[in-house]
Short mmCIF file of C-alpha atoms in Angstrom, two decimals:
data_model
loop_
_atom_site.label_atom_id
_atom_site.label_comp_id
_atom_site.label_asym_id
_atom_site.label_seq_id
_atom_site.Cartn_x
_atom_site.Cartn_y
_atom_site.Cartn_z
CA UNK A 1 19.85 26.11 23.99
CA UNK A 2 15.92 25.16 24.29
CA UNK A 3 15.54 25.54 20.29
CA UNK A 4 18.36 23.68 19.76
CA UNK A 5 16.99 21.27 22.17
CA UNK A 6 13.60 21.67 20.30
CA UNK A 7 15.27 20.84 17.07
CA UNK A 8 17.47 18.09 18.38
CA UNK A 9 13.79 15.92 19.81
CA UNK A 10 12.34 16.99 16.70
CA UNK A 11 14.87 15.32 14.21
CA UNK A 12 14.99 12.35 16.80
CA UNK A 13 11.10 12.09 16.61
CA UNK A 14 11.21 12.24 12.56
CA UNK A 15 13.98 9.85 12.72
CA UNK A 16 11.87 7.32 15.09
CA UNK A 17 9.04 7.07 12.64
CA UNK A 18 10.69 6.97 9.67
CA UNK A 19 12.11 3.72 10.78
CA UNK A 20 8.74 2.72 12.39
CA UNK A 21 7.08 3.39 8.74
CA UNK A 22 9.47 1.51 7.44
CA UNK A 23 9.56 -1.58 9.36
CA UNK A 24 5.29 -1.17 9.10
CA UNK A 25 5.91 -1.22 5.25
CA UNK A 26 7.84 -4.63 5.60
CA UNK A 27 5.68 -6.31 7.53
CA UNK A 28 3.44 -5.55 5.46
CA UNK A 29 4.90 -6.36 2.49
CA UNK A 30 7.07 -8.79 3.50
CA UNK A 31 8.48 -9.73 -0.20
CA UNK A 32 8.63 -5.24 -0.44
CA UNK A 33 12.68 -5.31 -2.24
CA UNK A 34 11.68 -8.22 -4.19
CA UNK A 35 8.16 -6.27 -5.40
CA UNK A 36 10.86 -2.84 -6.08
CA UNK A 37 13.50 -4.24 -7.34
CA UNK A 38 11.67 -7.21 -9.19
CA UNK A 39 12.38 -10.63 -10.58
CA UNK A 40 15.66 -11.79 -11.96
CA UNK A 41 14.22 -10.15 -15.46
CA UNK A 42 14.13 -7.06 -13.78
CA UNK A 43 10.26 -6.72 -13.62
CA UNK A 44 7.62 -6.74 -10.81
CA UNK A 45 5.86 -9.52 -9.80
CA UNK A 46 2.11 -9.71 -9.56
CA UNK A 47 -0.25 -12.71 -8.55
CA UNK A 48 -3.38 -12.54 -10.48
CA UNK A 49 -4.74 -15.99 -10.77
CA UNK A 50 -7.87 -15.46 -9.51
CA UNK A 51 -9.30 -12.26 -10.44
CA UNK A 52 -12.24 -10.25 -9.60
CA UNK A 53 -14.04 -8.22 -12.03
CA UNK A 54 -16.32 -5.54 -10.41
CA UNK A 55 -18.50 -3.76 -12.79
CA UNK A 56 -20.15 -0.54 -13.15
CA UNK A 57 -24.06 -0.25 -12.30
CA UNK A 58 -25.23 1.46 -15.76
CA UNK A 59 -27.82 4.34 -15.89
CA UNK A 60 -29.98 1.35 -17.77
CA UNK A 61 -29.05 -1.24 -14.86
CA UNK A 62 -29.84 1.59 -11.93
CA UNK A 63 -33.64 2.34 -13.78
CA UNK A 64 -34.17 -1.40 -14.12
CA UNK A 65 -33.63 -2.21 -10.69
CA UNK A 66 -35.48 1.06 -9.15
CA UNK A 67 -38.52 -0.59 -11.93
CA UNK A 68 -38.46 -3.57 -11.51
CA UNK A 69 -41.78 -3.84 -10.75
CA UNK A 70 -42.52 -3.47 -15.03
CA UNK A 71 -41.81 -4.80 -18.10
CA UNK A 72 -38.56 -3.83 -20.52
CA UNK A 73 -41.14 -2.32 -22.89
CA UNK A 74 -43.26 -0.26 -20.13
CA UNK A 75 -39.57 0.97 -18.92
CA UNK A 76 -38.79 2.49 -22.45
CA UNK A 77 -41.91 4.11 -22.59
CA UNK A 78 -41.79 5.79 -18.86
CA UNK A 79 -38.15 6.74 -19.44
CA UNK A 80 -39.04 8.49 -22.83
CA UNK A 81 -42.17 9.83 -21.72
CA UNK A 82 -39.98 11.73 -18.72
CA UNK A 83 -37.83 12.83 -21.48
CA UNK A 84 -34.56 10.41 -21.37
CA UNK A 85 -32.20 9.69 -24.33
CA UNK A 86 -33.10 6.26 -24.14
CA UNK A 87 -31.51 5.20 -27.02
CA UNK A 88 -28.12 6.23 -25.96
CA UNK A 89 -28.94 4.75 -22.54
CA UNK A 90 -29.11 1.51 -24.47
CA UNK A 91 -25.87 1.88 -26.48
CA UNK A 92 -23.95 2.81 -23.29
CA UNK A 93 -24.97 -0.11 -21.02
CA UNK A 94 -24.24 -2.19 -24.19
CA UNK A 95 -20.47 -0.26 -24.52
CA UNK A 96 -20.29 -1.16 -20.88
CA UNK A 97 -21.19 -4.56 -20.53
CA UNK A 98 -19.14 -5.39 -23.88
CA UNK A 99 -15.91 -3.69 -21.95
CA UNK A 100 -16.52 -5.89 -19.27
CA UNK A 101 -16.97 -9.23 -21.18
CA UNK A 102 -13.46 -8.45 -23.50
CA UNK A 103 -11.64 -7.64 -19.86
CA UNK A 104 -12.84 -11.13 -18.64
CA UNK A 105 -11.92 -13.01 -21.76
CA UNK A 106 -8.23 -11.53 -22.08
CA UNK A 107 -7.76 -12.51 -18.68
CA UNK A 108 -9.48 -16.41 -19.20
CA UNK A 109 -7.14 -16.21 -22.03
CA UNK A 110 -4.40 -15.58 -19.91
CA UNK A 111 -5.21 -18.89 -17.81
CA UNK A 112 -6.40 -16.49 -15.06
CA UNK A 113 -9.52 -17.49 -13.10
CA UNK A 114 -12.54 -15.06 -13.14
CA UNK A 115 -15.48 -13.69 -11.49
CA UNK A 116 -17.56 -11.55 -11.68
CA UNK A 117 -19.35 -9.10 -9.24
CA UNK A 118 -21.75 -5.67 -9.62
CA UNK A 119 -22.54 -3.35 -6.99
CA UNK A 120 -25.54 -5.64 -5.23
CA UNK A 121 -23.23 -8.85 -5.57
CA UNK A 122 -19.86 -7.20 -4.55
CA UNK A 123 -19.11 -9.17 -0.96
CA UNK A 124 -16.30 -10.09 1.50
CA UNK A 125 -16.31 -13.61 0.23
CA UNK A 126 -15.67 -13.29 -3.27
CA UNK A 127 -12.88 -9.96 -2.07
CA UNK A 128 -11.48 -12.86 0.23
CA UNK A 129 -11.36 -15.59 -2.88
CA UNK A 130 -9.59 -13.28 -5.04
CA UNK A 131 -6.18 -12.72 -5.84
CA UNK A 132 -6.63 -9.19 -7.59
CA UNK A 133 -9.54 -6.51 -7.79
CA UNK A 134 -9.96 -5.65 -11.50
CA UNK A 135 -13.12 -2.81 -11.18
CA UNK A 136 -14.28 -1.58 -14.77
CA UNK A 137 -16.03 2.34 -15.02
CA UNK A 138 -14.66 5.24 -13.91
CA UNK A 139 -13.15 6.73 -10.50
CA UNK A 140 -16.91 5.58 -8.99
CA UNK A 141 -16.58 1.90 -9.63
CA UNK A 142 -12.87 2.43 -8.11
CA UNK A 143 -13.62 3.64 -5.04
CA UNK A 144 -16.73 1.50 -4.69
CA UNK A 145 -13.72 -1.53 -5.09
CA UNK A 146 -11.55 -0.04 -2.91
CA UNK A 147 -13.81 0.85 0.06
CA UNK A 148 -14.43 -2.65 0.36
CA UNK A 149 -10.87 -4.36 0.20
CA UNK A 150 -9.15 -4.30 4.04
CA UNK A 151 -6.04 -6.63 2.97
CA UNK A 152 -3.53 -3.97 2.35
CA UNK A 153 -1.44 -6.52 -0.28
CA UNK A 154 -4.60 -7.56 -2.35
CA UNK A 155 -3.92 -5.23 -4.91
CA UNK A 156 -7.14 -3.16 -7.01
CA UNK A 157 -6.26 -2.07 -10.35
CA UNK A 158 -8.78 -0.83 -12.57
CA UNK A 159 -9.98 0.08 -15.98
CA UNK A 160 -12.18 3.32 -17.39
CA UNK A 161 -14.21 1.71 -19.49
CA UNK A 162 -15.07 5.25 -21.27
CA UNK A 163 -11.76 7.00 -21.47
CA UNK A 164 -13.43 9.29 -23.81
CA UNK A 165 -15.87 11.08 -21.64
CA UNK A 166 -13.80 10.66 -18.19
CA UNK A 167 -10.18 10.69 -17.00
CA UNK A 168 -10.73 8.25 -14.92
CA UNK A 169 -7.67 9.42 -12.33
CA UNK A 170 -7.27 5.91 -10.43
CA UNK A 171 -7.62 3.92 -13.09
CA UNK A 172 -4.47 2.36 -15.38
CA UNK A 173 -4.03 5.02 -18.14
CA UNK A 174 -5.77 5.23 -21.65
CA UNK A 175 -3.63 2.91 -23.63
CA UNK A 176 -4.86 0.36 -21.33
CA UNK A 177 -8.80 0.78 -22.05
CA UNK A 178 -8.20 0.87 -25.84
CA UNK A 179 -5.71 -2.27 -25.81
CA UNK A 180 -6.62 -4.28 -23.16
CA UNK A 181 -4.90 -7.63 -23.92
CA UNK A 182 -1.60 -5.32 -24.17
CA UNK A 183 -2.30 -3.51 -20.37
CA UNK A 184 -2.63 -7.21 -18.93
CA UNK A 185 0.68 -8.85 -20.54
CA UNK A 186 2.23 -5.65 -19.41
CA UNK A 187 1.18 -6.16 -16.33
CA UNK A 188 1.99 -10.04 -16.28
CA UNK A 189 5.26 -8.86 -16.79
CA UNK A 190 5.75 -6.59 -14.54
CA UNK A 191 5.96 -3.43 -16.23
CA UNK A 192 4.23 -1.31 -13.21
CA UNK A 193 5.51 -0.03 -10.01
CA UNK A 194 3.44 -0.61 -7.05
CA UNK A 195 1.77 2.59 -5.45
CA UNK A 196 0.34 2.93 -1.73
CA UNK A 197 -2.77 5.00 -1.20
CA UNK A 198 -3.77 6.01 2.12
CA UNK A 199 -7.53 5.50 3.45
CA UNK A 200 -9.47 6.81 6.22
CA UNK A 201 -10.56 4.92 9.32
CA UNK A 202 -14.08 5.89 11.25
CA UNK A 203 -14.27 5.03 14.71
CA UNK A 204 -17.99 5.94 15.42
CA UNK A 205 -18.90 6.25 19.16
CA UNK A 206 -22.47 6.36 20.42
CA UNK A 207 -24.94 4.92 23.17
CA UNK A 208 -24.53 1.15 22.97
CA UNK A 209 -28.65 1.19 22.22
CA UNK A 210 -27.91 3.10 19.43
CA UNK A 211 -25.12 1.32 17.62
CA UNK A 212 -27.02 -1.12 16.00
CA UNK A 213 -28.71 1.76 14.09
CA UNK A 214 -25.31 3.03 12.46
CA UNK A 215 -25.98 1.16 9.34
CA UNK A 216 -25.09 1.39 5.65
CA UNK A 217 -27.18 2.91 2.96
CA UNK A 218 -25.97 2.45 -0.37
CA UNK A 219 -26.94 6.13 -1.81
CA UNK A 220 -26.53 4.90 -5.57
CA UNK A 221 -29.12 1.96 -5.83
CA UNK A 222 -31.95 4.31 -3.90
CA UNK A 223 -34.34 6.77 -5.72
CA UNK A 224 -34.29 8.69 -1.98
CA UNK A 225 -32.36 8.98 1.17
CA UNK A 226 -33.59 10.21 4.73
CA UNK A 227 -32.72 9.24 8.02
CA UNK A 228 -34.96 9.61 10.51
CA UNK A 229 -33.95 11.81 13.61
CA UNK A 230 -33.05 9.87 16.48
CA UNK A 231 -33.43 11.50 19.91
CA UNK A 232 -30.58 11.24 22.33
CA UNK A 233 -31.16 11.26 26.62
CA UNK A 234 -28.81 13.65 26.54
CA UNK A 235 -30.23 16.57 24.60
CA UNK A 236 -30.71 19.37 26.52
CA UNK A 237 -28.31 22.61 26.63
CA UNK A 238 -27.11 22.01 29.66
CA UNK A 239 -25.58 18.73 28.72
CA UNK A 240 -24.26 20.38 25.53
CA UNK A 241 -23.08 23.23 27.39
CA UNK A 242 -20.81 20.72 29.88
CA UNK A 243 -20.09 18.22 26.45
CA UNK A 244 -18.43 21.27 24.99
CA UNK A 245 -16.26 21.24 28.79
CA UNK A 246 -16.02 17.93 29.24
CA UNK A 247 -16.95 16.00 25.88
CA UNK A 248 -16.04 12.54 26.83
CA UNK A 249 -17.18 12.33 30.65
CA UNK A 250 -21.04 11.80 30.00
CA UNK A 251 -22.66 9.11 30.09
CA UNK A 252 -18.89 6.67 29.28
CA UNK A 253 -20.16 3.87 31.16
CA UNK A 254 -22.87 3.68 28.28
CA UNK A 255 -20.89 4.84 25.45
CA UNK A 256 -19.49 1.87 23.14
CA UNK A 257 -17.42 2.14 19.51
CA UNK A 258 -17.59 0.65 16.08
CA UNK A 259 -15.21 0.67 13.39
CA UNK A 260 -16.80 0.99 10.57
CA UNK A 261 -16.25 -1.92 7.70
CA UNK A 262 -15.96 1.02 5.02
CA UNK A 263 -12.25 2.67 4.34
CA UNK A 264 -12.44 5.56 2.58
CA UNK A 265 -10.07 6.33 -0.43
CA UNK A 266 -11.09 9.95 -1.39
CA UNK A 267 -13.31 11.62 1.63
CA UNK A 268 -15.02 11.60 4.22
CA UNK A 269 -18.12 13.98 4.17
CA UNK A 270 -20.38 14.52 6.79
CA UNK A 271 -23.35 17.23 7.04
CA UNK A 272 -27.33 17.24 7.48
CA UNK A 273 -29.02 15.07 4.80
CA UNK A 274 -30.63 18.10 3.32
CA UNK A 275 -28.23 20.49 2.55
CA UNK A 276 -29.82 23.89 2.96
CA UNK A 277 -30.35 23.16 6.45
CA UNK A 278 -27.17 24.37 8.52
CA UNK A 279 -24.87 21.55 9.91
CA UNK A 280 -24.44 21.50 13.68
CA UNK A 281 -20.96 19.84 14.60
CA UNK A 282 -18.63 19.93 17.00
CA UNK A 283 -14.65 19.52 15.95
CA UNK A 284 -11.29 18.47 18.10
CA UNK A 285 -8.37 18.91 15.04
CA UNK A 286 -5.95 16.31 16.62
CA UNK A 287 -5.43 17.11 20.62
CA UNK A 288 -7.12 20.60 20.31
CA UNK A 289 -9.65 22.34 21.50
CA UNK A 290 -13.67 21.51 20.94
CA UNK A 291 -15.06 23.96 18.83
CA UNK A 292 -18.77 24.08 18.06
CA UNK A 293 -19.23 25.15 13.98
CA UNK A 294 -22.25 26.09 11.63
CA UNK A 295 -21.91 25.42 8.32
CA UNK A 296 -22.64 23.17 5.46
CA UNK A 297 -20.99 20.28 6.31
CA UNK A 298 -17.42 19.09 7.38
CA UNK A 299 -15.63 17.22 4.17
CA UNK A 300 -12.59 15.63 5.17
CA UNK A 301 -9.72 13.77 2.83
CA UNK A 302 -7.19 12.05 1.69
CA UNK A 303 -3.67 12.60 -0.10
CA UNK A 304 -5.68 10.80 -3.03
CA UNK A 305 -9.34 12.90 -2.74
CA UNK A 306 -7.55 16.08 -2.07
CA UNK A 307 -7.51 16.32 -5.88
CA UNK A 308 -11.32 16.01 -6.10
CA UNK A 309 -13.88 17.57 -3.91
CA UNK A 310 -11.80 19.13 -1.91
CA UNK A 311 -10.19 21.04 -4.53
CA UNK A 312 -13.08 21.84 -5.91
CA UNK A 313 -14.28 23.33 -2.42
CA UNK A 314 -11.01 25.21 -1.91
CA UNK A 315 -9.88 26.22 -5.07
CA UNK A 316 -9.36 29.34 -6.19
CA UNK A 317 -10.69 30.67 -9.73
CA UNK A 318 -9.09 32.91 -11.78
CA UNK A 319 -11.24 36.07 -12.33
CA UNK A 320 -11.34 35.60 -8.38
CA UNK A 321 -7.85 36.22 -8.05
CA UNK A 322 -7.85 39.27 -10.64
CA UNK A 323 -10.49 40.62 -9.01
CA UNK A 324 -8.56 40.69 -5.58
CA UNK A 325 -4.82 41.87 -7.54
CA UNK A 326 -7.73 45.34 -8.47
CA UNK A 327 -8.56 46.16 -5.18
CA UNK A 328 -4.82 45.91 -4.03
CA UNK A 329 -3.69 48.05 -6.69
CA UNK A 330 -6.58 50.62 -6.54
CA UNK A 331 -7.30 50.82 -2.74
CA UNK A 332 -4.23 49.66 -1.04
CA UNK A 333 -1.50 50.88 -3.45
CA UNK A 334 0.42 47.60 -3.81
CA UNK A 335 2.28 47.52 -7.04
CA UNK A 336 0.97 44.64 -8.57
CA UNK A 337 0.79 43.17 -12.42
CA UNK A 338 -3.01 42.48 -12.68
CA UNK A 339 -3.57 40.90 -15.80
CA UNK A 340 -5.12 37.53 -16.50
CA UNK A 341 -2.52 35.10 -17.12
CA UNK A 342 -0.35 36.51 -14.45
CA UNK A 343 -3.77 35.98 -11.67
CA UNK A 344 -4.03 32.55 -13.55
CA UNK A 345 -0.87 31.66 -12.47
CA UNK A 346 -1.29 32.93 -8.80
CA UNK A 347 -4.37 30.99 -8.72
CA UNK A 348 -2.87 27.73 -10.09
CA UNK A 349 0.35 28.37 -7.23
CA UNK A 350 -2.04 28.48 -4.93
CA UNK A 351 -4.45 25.77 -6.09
CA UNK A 352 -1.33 23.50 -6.47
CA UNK A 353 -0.88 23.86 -2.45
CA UNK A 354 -4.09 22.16 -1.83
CA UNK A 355 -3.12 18.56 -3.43
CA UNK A 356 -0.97 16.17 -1.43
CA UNK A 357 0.53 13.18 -1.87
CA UNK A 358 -2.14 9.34 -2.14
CA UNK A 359 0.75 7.93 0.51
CA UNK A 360 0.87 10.81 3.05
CA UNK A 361 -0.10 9.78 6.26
CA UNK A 362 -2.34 13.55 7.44
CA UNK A 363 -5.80 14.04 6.71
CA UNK A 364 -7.29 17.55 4.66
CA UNK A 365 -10.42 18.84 6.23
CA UNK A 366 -12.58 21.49 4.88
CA UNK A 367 -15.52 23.37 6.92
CA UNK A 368 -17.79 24.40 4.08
CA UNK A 369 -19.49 27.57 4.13
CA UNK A 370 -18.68 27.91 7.91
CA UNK A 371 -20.72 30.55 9.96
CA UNK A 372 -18.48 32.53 12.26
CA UNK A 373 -18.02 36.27 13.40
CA UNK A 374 -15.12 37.92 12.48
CA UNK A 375 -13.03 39.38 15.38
CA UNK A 376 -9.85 41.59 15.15
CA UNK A 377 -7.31 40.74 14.79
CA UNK A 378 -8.29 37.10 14.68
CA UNK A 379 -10.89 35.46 13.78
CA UNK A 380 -12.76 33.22 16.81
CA UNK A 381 -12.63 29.76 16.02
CA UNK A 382 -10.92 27.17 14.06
CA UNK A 383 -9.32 28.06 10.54
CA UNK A 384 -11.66 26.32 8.04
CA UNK A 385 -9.02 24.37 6.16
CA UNK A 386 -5.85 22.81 7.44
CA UNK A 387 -3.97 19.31 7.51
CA UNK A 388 -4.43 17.13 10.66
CA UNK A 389 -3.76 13.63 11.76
CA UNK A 390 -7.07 13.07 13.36
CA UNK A 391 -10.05 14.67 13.11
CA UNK A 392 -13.27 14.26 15.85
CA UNK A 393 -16.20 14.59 15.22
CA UNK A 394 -19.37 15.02 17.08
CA UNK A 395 -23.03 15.52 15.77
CA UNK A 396 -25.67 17.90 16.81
CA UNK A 397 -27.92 17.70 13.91
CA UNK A 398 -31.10 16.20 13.37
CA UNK A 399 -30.88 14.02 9.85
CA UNK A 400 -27.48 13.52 9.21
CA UNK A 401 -25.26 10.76 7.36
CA UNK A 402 -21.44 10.09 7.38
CA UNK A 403 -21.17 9.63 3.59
CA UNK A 404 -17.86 7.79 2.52
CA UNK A 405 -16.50 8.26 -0.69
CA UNK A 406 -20.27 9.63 -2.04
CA UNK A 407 -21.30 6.29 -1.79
CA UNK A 408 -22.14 4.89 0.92
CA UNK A 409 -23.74 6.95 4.41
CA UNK A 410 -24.63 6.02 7.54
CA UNK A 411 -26.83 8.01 9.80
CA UNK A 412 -25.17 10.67 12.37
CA UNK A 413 -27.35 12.50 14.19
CA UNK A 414 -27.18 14.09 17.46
CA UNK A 415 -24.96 12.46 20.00
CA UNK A 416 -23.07 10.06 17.69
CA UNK A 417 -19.15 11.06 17.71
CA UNK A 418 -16.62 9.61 15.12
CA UNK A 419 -12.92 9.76 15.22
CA UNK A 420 -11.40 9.63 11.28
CA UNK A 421 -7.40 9.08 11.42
CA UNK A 422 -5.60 7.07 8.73
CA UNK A 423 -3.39 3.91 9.58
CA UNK A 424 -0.49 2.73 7.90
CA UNK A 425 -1.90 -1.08 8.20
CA UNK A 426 -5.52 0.36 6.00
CA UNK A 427 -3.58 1.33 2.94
CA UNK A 428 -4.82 0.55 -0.62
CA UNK A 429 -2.37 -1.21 -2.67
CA UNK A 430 -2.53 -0.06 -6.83
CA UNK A 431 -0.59 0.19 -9.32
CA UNK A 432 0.78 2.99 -11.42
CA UNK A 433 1.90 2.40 -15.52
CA UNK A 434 3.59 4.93 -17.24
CA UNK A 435 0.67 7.26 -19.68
CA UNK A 436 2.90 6.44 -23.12
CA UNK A 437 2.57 3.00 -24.50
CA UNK A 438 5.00 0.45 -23.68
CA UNK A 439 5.90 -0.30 -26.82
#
């Protein structure tokens, strides 16, 4: 009777918020059947009179600004003297600018409004002015829009303005880059369906003297990033040793939070600032247990990241697999078929497992390299990969940053705790076209 009792709460919890996602998704959308099910033409409806045009900072752009201190013609000569292709520097700033310009005229064309921002310009008031966020590059530029946007209806839809040297995965297919003026009438008319992507909160919490030092670097328009290490009242073993008890009872009449005014679309990373020194953190996966960890740094995503880095952290290659199907054959007997394509297509089962869906409402975390001791016949610890709906985090480290979406950090050092959850409310709003040419 329990498990059927078990079962019976369980189906009435799934039910419960099902409906509360639902009713979530029409207050936020409010017009949500007439977006699905579209105007009387049977198409979507988009507004996109004023649009937004964020564009990509080019390798040329990024060694202008860090030299800006000398001329055009001294900048040629330093970048050729420390060996640069300068010349194809040149042609791909020009590519990209030219993109850009033949974006913004197809959509003046279109009687759209248009502005446009790059990554020192891009700001809440021109996000707040606009009806649409149009960025132009690759998956960077993207995310870089994205982070930015908190109105969960102002939709970003983007162009790779190089389809052939990236894929460009969040951006509107190929077609679209090589016939622009088509990808925009298609999407005047509606030929799209609308596609959630879920982002990740941060919640930092810290001494209320330190909060006006959790600040944002931007990591791509610096030559060099290092936080300096910021000592805490509280660092001594002892406190540690009762933190790890009692993590939240220090010190709370001092301790104040911050949201921070980044979301992130594919991860959350954080780790020491140089990464061959080891990464002291302390982790609560949802209502758990604090564990303290050692390793490289704690990477944690989204349905939409888990497809980047943390695949490429997690997944499993090949000759890995083959190698593994050998020793089960030789030294354990196990009858197994261990050729290549049939470990290729164990490893790509497997690898499959570790993507999830942009919408889902869990996290992904991944401990890298994690330092533990092995005991029989488990291991002590937390597993180093698994799906969560929060994740806490608290810093013992000495020069750290909470990097969002590689882009932008801000420090984390010893003390400094940070809850990362995902809310229905901080979802990114795209747009999805079909890969084959509408016509």
């Amino acid at each position: 009777m329990s498990v059927l009792n078990n079962f019976s709460v369980s189906i009435a919890k799934g039910l419960r918020r099902l409906r509360q996602k639902k009713e979530l998704c029409e207050r936020l959308l409010p017009s949500t059947s007439a977006r699905r099910h579209g105007s009387k033409d049977g198409n979507t409806q988009l507004k996109m009179d004023k649009c937004l045009i964020v564009s990509k900072v080019t390798r040329f752009e990024y060694e202008r600004h860090c030299h800006d201190y000398i001329s055009d013609g001294e900048l040629e000569k330093l970048l050729r003297k420390r060996g640069s292709d300068f010349d194809s520097m040149i042609s791909n700033h020009k590519q990209q600018k030219a993109f850009e310009e033949n974006v913004a005229k197809r959509l003046r064309e279109m009687g759209h409004q248009v502005e446009m921002a790059s990554r020192l310009t891009y700001n809440d008031e021109l996000i707040d002015w606009c009806d649409v966020v149009v960025p132009c590059g690759g998956d960077g530029t993207f995310l870089l829009a994205a982070s930015r946007v908190r109105d969960a209806n102002k939709p970003v839809i983007g162009f790779n303005s190089a389809p052939h040297k990236s894929v460009g995965r969040l951006c509107l297919p190929t077609w679209c880059s090589n016939d622009v003026k088509g990808a925009l009438h298609a999407l005047k008319e509606g030929r799209f369906r609308l596609m959630r992507r879920s982002r990740i909160r941060t919640t930092i919490t810290c001494e209320a003297k330190l909060l006006d030092t959790i600040t944002p670097v931007d990591l791509h328009t610096l030559h060099f990033c290092r936080y300096p290490p910021m000592t805490n009242v509280h660092d001594t073993q002892d406190s540690h040793a009762k933190a790890q008890e009692q993590p939240n009872a220090e010190a709370s009449t001092t301790l104040t939070t911050k949201v921070l005014p980044f979301l992130a679309l594919n991860e959350v990373f954080i780790g020491e600032s140089v990464t061959s020194r080891v990464s002291l953190l302390r982790l609560q996966i949802d209502n758990g247990k604090w564990t303290h960890t050692k390793s490289s740094g704690l990477c944690v995503t989204t349905g939409t990241g888990s497809t980047s880095w943390h695949f490429s952290i997690n997944c499993l290659r090949t000759h890995s697999v083959l190698e593994l199907m050998k020793i089960l054959g030789e030294e354990f007997d196990v009858k197994l078929e261990s050729s290549i394509e049939r470990a290729r297509e164990v490893a790509e089962r497997y690898n499959q497992k570790l993507m999830f869906a942009p919408d889902s409402e869990q996290l992904a975390y991944s401990v890298r390299e994690y330092i533990t001791f092995e005991e029989w016949p488990a291991p002590r610890g937390l597993r180093v990969r698994d799906r969560a709906a929060a994740v806490r985090v608290r810093s013992h480290c000495t020069d750290a940053g909470l990097v969002i979406d590689g882009s932008v950090s801000f420090p984390f050092n010893d003390g400094t705790e940070a809850q990362l959850e995902i809310h229905p409310e901080d979802s990114l709003m795209t747009v999805h076209m079909d890969d084959a040419l509408p016509y």
